[in-house]
Tab-separated table of C-alpha atoms and ligand atoms in Angstrom:
chain	number	residue	atom	x	y	z
A	1	MET	CA	-59.984	-108.256	27.146
A	2	GLU	CA	-57.519	-107.240	29.849
A	3	LYS	CA	-54.828	-109.871	30.439
A	4	GLU	CA	-54.334	-111.415	33.862
A	5	ILE	CA	-52.067	-109.371	36.136
A	6	GLY	CA	-48.622	-110.925	36.440
A	7	LYS	CA	-46.233	-108.130	37.418
A	8	ILE	CA	-47.108	-105.370	39.858
A	9	GLY	CA	-45.074	-102.164	40.139
A	10	VAL	CA	-45.120	-100.237	43.417
A	11	PHE	CA	-43.853	-96.710	44.016
A	12	THR	CA	-43.988	-93.785	46.416
A	13	SER	CA	-44.424	-90.246	45.167
A	14	GLY	CA	-44.804	-86.687	46.494
A	15	GLY	CA	-43.896	-85.849	50.089
A	16	ASP	CA	-42.736	-88.862	52.097
A	17	ALA	CA	-44.740	-89.949	55.121
A	18	PRO	CA	-43.931	-92.262	58.038
A	19	GLY	CA	-45.522	-95.635	57.328
A	20	MET	CA	-44.804	-95.631	53.596
A	21	ASN	CA	-42.264	-98.417	54.159
A	22	ALA	CA	-44.850	-100.496	55.996
A	23	ALA	CA	-47.169	-100.008	53.007
A	24	ILE	CA	-44.437	-101.029	50.528
A	25	ARG	CA	-43.779	-104.136	52.602
A	26	ALA	CA	-47.482	-105.011	52.642
A	27	VAL	CA	-47.820	-104.562	48.874
A	28	VAL	CA	-44.711	-106.639	48.139
A	29	ARG	CA	-45.537	-109.477	50.484
A	30	SER	CA	-49.212	-109.708	49.585
A	31	ALA	CA	-48.400	-109.664	45.860
A	32	ILE	CA	-45.920	-112.515	46.384
A	33	TYR	CA	-48.481	-114.332	48.539
A	34	TYR	CA	-50.821	-114.210	45.540
A	35	LYS	CA	-48.005	-115.487	43.290
A	36	LYS	CA	-47.325	-112.231	41.459
A	37	GLU	CA	-43.967	-110.669	40.647
A	38	VAL	CA	-43.320	-107.285	42.253
A	39	TYR	CA	-41.131	-104.404	41.084
A	40	GLY	CA	-40.115	-101.319	43.017
A	41	ILE	CA	-40.137	-98.163	40.939
A	42	MET	CA	-37.537	-95.771	42.367
A	43	ARG	CA	-38.178	-92.030	42.922
A	44	GLY	CA	-41.834	-92.149	41.904
A	45	TYR	CA	-42.725	-90.985	38.415
A	46	GLU	CA	-39.138	-89.823	37.838
A	47	GLY	CA	-37.862	-93.402	38.127
A	48	MET	CA	-40.795	-94.692	36.096
A	49	ILE	CA	-39.832	-92.402	33.223
A	50	GLU	CA	-36.139	-93.294	33.485
A	51	GLY	CA	-36.744	-97.030	33.935
A	52	ASP	CA	-35.156	-97.048	37.398
A	53	ILE	CA	-36.992	-100.183	38.447
A	54	VAL	CA	-35.875	-103.112	40.626
A	55	ARG	CA	-37.311	-106.553	41.275
A	56	LEU	CA	-38.402	-106.998	44.897
A	57	GLY	CA	-38.686	-110.191	46.892
A	58	ALA	CA	-40.214	-110.913	50.297
A	59	ARG	CA	-36.781	-110.385	51.929
A	60	SER	CA	-36.211	-107.055	50.118
A	61	VAL	CA	-38.714	-105.554	52.528
A	62	SER	CA	-37.404	-107.122	55.733
A	63	ASN	CA	-36.767	-104.756	58.647
A	64	ILE	CA	-38.484	-101.757	57.149
A	65	ILE	CA	-41.873	-101.811	58.896
A	66	GLN	CA	-40.494	-99.604	61.684
A	67	ARG	CA	-38.539	-97.185	59.475
A	68	GLY	CA	-39.583	-93.687	58.481
A	69	GLY	CA	-39.052	-92.333	54.951
A	70	THR	CA	-39.384	-94.585	51.932
A	71	ILE	CA	-36.875	-97.177	50.722
A	72	LEU	CA	-38.130	-96.540	47.181
A	73	LYS	CA	-37.324	-92.811	47.520
A	74	THR	CA	-39.714	-90.200	46.240
A	75	ALA	CA	-39.857	-87.125	44.051
A	76	ARG	CA	-42.196	-84.435	42.794
A	77	CYS	CA	-41.921	-84.968	39.044
A	78	GLN	CA	-42.829	-82.242	36.550
A	79	GLU	CA	-42.211	-84.351	33.435
A	80	PHE	CA	-44.972	-86.800	34.314
A	81	ARG	CA	-47.411	-83.906	34.042
A	82	THR	CA	-46.840	-83.971	30.284
A	83	VAL	CA	-48.273	-86.424	27.731
A	84	GLU	CA	-44.725	-87.187	26.484
A	85	GLY	CA	-43.481	-87.873	30.007
A	86	ARG	CA	-46.299	-90.317	30.634
A	87	LYS	CA	-45.622	-92.011	27.301
A	88	ARG	CA	-41.962	-92.509	28.258
A	89	ALA	CA	-43.073	-93.961	31.592
A	90	TYR	CA	-45.407	-96.367	29.803
A	91	GLU	CA	-42.558	-97.533	27.534
A	92	SER	CA	-40.362	-98.234	30.588
A	93	LEU	CA	-43.070	-100.334	32.181
A	94	ARG	CA	-43.694	-102.224	28.950
A	95	LYS	CA	-40.031	-103.162	28.669
A	96	ILE	CA	-40.312	-105.072	31.953
A	97	GLY	CA	-43.866	-106.216	31.395
A	98	ILE	CA	-45.305	-104.470	34.451
A	99	ASP	CA	-49.044	-104.727	34.001
A	100	ALA	CA	-50.438	-103.163	37.191
A	101	LEU	CA	-49.441	-100.314	39.500
A	102	VAL	CA	-49.803	-99.434	43.165
A	103	ALA	CA	-49.008	-95.811	44.029
A	104	ILE	CA	-48.467	-94.589	47.567
A	105	GLY	CA	-48.810	-90.834	47.878
A	106	GLY	CA	-51.193	-87.904	47.950
A	107	ASN	CA	-53.383	-85.864	45.684
A	108	GLY	CA	-50.820	-85.018	43.007
A	109	THR	CA	-49.682	-88.636	42.782
A	110	PHE	CA	-53.239	-89.849	42.277
A	111	THR	CA	-54.128	-87.239	39.701
A	112	GLY	CA	-51.066	-88.288	37.697
A	113	LEU	CA	-51.960	-91.951	37.930
A	114	HIS	CA	-55.555	-91.264	36.933
A	115	LYS	CA	-54.354	-89.551	33.733
A	116	PHE	CA	-51.930	-92.409	33.118
A	117	TYR	CA	-54.734	-94.942	33.465
A	118	GLU	CA	-56.948	-92.987	31.058
A	119	GLU	CA	-54.165	-92.770	28.485
A	120	HIS	CA	-52.542	-96.190	28.800
A	121	GLY	CA	-55.077	-98.375	30.630
A	122	ILE	CA	-52.648	-99.953	33.113
A	123	PRO	CA	-54.711	-101.250	36.057
A	124	SER	CA	-53.818	-99.016	38.952
A	125	ILE	CA	-54.742	-98.367	42.520
A	126	CYS	CA	-53.639	-95.742	45.047
A	127	ILE	CA	-52.844	-95.879	48.738
A	128	PRO	CA	-53.185	-92.566	50.606
A	129	GLY	CA	-49.822	-91.686	52.143
A	130	THR	CA	-49.464	-88.093	53.295
A	131	ILE	CA	-49.011	-86.488	56.684
A	132	ASP	CA	-51.613	-83.875	55.718
A	133	ASN	CA	-54.630	-86.227	55.904
A	134	ASP	CA	-56.188	-84.082	53.217
A	135	LEU	CA	-57.654	-86.769	50.959
A	136	PRO	CA	-61.354	-87.359	50.536
A	137	GLY	CA	-62.530	-90.970	50.673
A	138	THR	CA	-60.571	-91.952	53.772
A	139	ASP	CA	-60.715	-91.041	57.442
A	140	PHE	CA	-56.936	-91.373	57.719
A	141	SER	CA	-53.946	-91.286	55.417
A	142	ILE	CA	-50.682	-93.035	56.253
A	143	GLY	CA	-48.272	-90.784	58.163
A	144	TYR	CA	-50.776	-88.378	59.636
A	145	ASP	CA	-50.916	-90.086	63.032
A	146	THR	CA	-47.122	-90.216	63.371
A	147	ALA	CA	-46.670	-86.616	62.256
A	148	THR	CA	-49.313	-85.410	64.693
A	149	ASN	CA	-47.695	-87.353	67.528
A	150	THR	CA	-44.350	-85.783	66.620
A	151	ALA	CA	-45.948	-82.344	66.728
A	152	VAL	CA	-47.556	-83.078	70.109
A	153	GLU	CA	-44.250	-84.254	71.554
A	154	ALA	CA	-42.630	-81.030	70.410
A	155	ILE	CA	-45.499	-78.907	71.762
A	156	ASP	CA	-45.201	-80.610	75.172
A	157	LYS	CA	-41.503	-79.782	75.286
A	158	ILE	CA	-42.155	-76.205	74.282
A	159	ARG	CA	-44.769	-75.955	77.046
A	160	ASP	CA	-42.095	-76.716	79.662
A	161	THR	CA	-39.960	-73.786	78.630
A	162	ALA	CA	-42.971	-71.530	77.939
A	163	LEU	CA	-44.231	-72.098	81.464
A	164	SER	CA	-40.839	-71.500	83.049
A	165	HIS	CA	-40.604	-68.064	81.428
A	166	ASN	CA	-44.312	-67.119	81.274
A	167	ARG	CA	-43.931	-66.916	77.525
A	168	VAL	CA	-46.219	-67.126	74.537
A	169	PHE	CA	-45.101	-69.532	71.816
A	170	PHE	CA	-46.267	-69.521	68.240
A	171	ILE	CA	-45.700	-73.026	66.906
A	172	GLU	CA	-46.023	-73.609	63.177
A	173	VAL	CA	-46.881	-77.109	61.995
A	174	MET	CA	-47.132	-78.494	58.458
A	175	GLY	CA	-50.226	-78.267	56.287
A	176	ARG	CA	-50.333	-75.902	53.331
A	177	HIS	CA	-53.973	-76.546	52.608
A	178	SER	CA	-55.051	-78.738	55.463
A	179	GLY	CA	-55.327	-78.023	59.165
A	180	TYR	CA	-55.554	-81.600	60.403
A	181	ILE	CA	-52.159	-81.719	62.089
A	182	ALA	CA	-52.693	-78.244	63.525
A	183	VAL	CA	-56.126	-78.816	64.978
A	184	ASN	CA	-55.420	-82.177	66.556
A	185	SER	CA	-51.925	-81.406	67.820
A	186	GLY	CA	-53.471	-78.195	69.138
A	187	VAL	CA	-56.165	-80.081	71.049
A	188	ALA	CA	-53.705	-82.676	72.336
A	189	GLY	CA	-51.133	-80.030	73.258
A	190	GLY	CA	-53.670	-77.736	74.974
A	191	ALA	CA	-53.268	-74.761	72.648
A	192	VAL	CA	-54.923	-71.454	73.480
A	193	ALA	CA	-55.609	-70.820	69.787
A	194	ILE	CA	-55.338	-72.832	66.586
A	195	ILE	CA	-55.043	-71.183	63.195
A	196	LEU	CA	-55.971	-73.286	60.169
A	197	PRO	CA	-55.770	-72.727	56.416
A	198	GLU	CA	-59.460	-73.572	56.057
A	199	GLU	CA	-60.740	-71.385	58.846
A	200	THR	CA	-61.022	-67.670	58.806
A	201	THR	CA	-59.910	-66.790	62.299
A	202	THR	CA	-59.146	-63.082	62.280
A	203	PHE	CA	-56.074	-61.525	63.795
A	204	ASP	CA	-58.360	-59.693	66.267
A	205	GLU	CA	-59.798	-62.999	67.448
A	206	LEU	CA	-56.308	-64.380	67.974
A	207	PHE	CA	-55.282	-61.288	69.908
A	208	ALA	CA	-58.455	-61.475	72.001
A	209	ALA	CA	-57.661	-65.095	72.917
A	210	LEU	CA	-54.203	-64.065	74.106
A	211	GLU	CA	-55.602	-61.134	76.094
A	212	ALA	CA	-58.201	-63.386	77.692
A	213	GLY	CA	-55.411	-65.741	78.747
A	214	GLU	CA	-53.488	-62.877	80.287
A	215	LYS	CA	-56.564	-61.683	82.243
A	216	THR	CA	-57.306	-65.166	83.548
A	217	ASN	CA	-53.776	-65.762	84.731
A	218	LYS	CA	-52.638	-68.246	82.079
A	219	LYS	CA	-48.960	-68.868	82.602
A	220	SER	CA	-48.209	-70.345	79.213
A	221	ASN	CA	-49.914	-69.614	75.952
A	222	LEU	CA	-49.300	-71.919	73.034
A	223	VAL	CA	-50.684	-70.950	69.645
A	224	VAL	CA	-50.577	-73.645	66.956
A	225	ILE	CA	-50.550	-72.369	63.395
A	226	ALA	CA	-50.773	-74.421	60.208
A	227	GLU	CA	-48.192	-73.321	57.635
A	228	GLY	CA	-51.008	-72.439	55.210
A	229	SER	CA	-52.632	-69.957	57.616
A	230	LYS	CA	-54.457	-67.254	55.687
A	231	ILE	CA	-53.705	-64.570	58.287
A	232	GLY	CA	-49.931	-65.085	58.227
A	233	GLY	CA	-47.362	-67.627	59.359
A	234	ALA	CA	-45.957	-67.889	62.875
A	235	TYR	CA	-43.310	-65.181	62.420
A	236	GLU	CA	-45.700	-62.707	60.875
A	237	LEU	CA	-48.354	-63.238	63.522
A	238	ALA	CA	-45.796	-62.925	66.311
A	239	ARG	CA	-44.599	-59.642	64.821
A	240	LYS	CA	-48.143	-58.288	64.592
A	241	VAL	CA	-48.943	-59.195	68.189
A	242	LYS	CA	-45.726	-57.520	69.367
A	243	GLU	CA	-46.649	-54.406	67.397
A	244	ARG	CA	-49.972	-54.226	69.171
A	245	SER	CA	-48.762	-54.984	72.681
A	246	SER	CA	-45.381	-55.123	74.354
A	247	TYR	CA	-46.885	-57.184	77.172
A	248	PHE	CA	-46.382	-60.571	75.562
A	249	ASP	CA	-42.973	-62.211	75.493
A	250	ILE	CA	-43.300	-64.215	72.261
A	251	LYS	CA	-41.092	-66.914	70.761
A	252	VAL	CA	-41.587	-68.761	67.493
A	253	THR	CA	-40.881	-72.404	66.632
A	254	ILE	CA	-41.338	-73.832	63.141
A	255	LEU	CA	-41.509	-77.627	63.328
A	256	GLY	CA	-41.103	-78.118	59.558
A	257	HIS	CA	-39.830	-81.367	58.073
A	258	LEU	CA	-39.211	-82.864	61.489
A	259	GLN	CA	-42.854	-83.928	61.208
A	260	ARG	CA	-42.191	-85.985	58.098
A	261	GLY	CA	-39.614	-88.311	59.645
A	262	GLY	CA	-39.383	-90.840	62.420
A	263	SER	CA	-40.565	-94.318	63.171
A	264	PRO	CA	-44.257	-94.743	62.343
A	265	THR	CA	-46.715	-95.223	65.206
A	266	TYR	CA	-48.466	-98.558	65.666
A	267	PHE	CA	-51.537	-96.927	64.109
A	268	ASP	CA	-49.736	-95.967	60.897
A	269	ARG	CA	-48.044	-99.376	60.624
A	270	VAL	CA	-51.343	-101.219	60.934
A	271	LEU	CA	-53.113	-98.803	58.609
A	272	ALA	CA	-50.343	-99.166	56.029
A	273	SER	CA	-50.391	-102.951	56.334
A	274	LYS	CA	-54.156	-103.107	55.850
A	275	MET	CA	-54.094	-100.708	52.931
A	276	GLY	CA	-51.180	-102.447	51.220
A	277	VAL	CA	-52.936	-105.806	51.281
A	278	ALA	CA	-56.217	-104.161	50.218
A	279	ALA	CA	-54.508	-102.505	47.241
A	280	VAL	CA	-53.176	-105.801	45.898
A	281	GLU	CA	-56.397	-107.689	46.602
A	282	GLY	CA	-58.380	-104.871	44.996
A	283	LEU	CA	-56.287	-105.064	41.834
A	284	LEU	CA	-56.693	-108.826	41.673
A	285	GLN	CA	-60.445	-108.484	42.182
A	286	GLY	CA	-60.682	-106.090	39.252
A	287	LYS	CA	-60.662	-102.693	40.976
A	288	ARG	CA	-59.230	-100.093	38.629
A	289	ASP	CA	-58.437	-96.377	38.885
A	290	ALA	CA	-59.360	-96.414	42.564
A	291	MET	CA	-58.054	-95.273	45.917
A	292	VAL	CA	-58.062	-97.479	48.984
A	293	GLY	CA	-59.473	-95.755	52.058
A	294	ILE	CA	-60.529	-96.481	55.592
A	295	LYS	CA	-63.981	-95.333	56.674
A	296	GLY	CA	-65.368	-96.152	60.110
A	297	ASN	CA	-62.549	-98.684	60.544
A	298	LYS	CA	-63.505	-100.558	57.351
A	299	ILE	CA	-61.459	-100.717	54.166
A	300	VAL	CA	-63.220	-99.093	51.220
A	301	TYR	CA	-62.357	-98.560	47.551
A	302	ASN	CA	-63.117	-95.134	46.132
A	303	ASP	CA	-63.676	-94.887	42.428
A	304	PHE	CA	-61.181	-92.198	41.465
A	305	LYS	CA	-63.879	-90.176	39.706
A	306	THR	CA	-65.664	-89.686	43.030
A	307	ILE	CA	-62.652	-88.100	44.682
A	308	ILE	CA	-60.895	-86.224	41.898
A	309	ASP	CA	-61.457	-82.481	41.973
A	310	VAL	CA	-62.722	-82.706	45.536
A	311	PRO	CA	-60.148	-80.340	47.000
A	312	SER	CA	-59.431	-81.975	50.359
A	313	ASN	CA	-60.712	-83.853	53.308
A	314	GLU	CA	-63.178	-81.851	55.348
A	315	ILE	CA	-61.951	-79.764	58.216
A	316	ASP	CA	-62.031	-81.572	61.558
A	317	ALA	CA	-64.844	-79.363	62.860
A	318	GLU	CA	-65.466	-81.335	66.038
A	319	SER	CA	-61.843	-81.075	67.150
A	320	LEU	CA	-61.924	-77.374	66.416
A	321	ARG	CA	-65.120	-76.938	68.453
A	322	ILE	CA	-63.580	-78.830	71.364
A	323	ALA	CA	-60.404	-76.761	71.169
A	324	LYS	CA	-62.419	-73.546	71.529
A	325	ILE	CA	-64.332	-74.812	74.568
A	326	LEU	CA	-61.203	-76.053	76.309
A	327	SER	CA	-58.944	-73.100	75.665
A	328	ILE	CA	-60.710	-70.681	78.059
B	401	F6P	O1	-47.823	-82.788	51.649
B	401	F6P	C1	-47.036	-83.014	52.745
B	401	F6P	C2	-46.243	-81.787	53.109
B	401	F6P	O2	-45.384	-82.129	54.171
B	401	F6P	C3	-47.054	-80.547	53.467
B	401	F6P	O3	-47.540	-80.520	54.784
B	401	F6P	C4	-46.045	-79.461	53.216
B	401	F6P	O4	-46.704	-78.254	52.949
B	401	F6P	C5	-45.312	-79.974	51.998
B	401	F6P	O5	-45.447	-81.383	52.019
B	401	F6P	C6	-43.851	-79.609	51.940
B	401	F6P	O6	-43.322	-80.119	50.750
B	401	F6P	P1	-41.770	-80.207	50.406
B	401	F6P	O7	-41.163	-81.254	51.285
B	401	F6P	O8	-41.718	-80.601	48.973
B	401	F6P	O9	-41.219	-78.877	50.719
């Protein structure tokens, strides 16, 4: 029989996301509320393997709810992908007596933890933290709202200069496999076209949208492109448009890692707080190998088997439909 949970380890892994600190705080404080010891595992699986683990108290997480990044640091760890790496991580946890884990991260983090659970049976639960919002089983992941707001703020600023010069701007946002940031920052920023990794917009369609704008006297044309666009990134698309027509005065802006930082929005702080508490309560109620999610504003627990191998969250088809109607 599984022994009662006494020591919970929490860590962040993969790309950081605004709101991860709020989630760490919620995990630490709720674990202490339920009279458990909590340990912060530094640098994700890297720190787990190396035994870089610190005891956390309620005051260790003071003044972090509003901070971007992650106080526990993060890493993308290759060694944890191996059986030996996971064995070393298990030994480190055993030394301290950590008998349950909460991971905050994305797909790769969860897949690693799922393997770890299968091999070593440590009760574990995941909290979705990624700006990409690309996880099945939840309407929102922590960080997505903040990152999208950051992108919108940047798009608004670019619009000012685009309008002053009658220019076309190609703005690249993050999302290798997921177009969530692109589609919703595109809607909120009034983009003329939005190019997503999941959608097969052709170059001709993009060009036609720009031409239509020109004919209908649009003074600024903002195209939002997800970094994983299948028809080329912002620079490549800009080059191709210029090759076809010298009419457009095009500039390119890549927003990049700017979208990963900054103070989390109220939405991400509340989401992270709810999910952090839910993760600890879930563990104590016997949930294992699961991911916390939010569906229709209610906390849910997804059995990991129901979400593994499901490549990503579905495309936001309604936002995309709206964007097309409103970009005429
Ligand atoms: O998964 C989050 C994300 O920001 C993606 O949008 C982006 O493609 C990737 O991480 C970048 O990763 P890194 O910071 O390791 O370059």
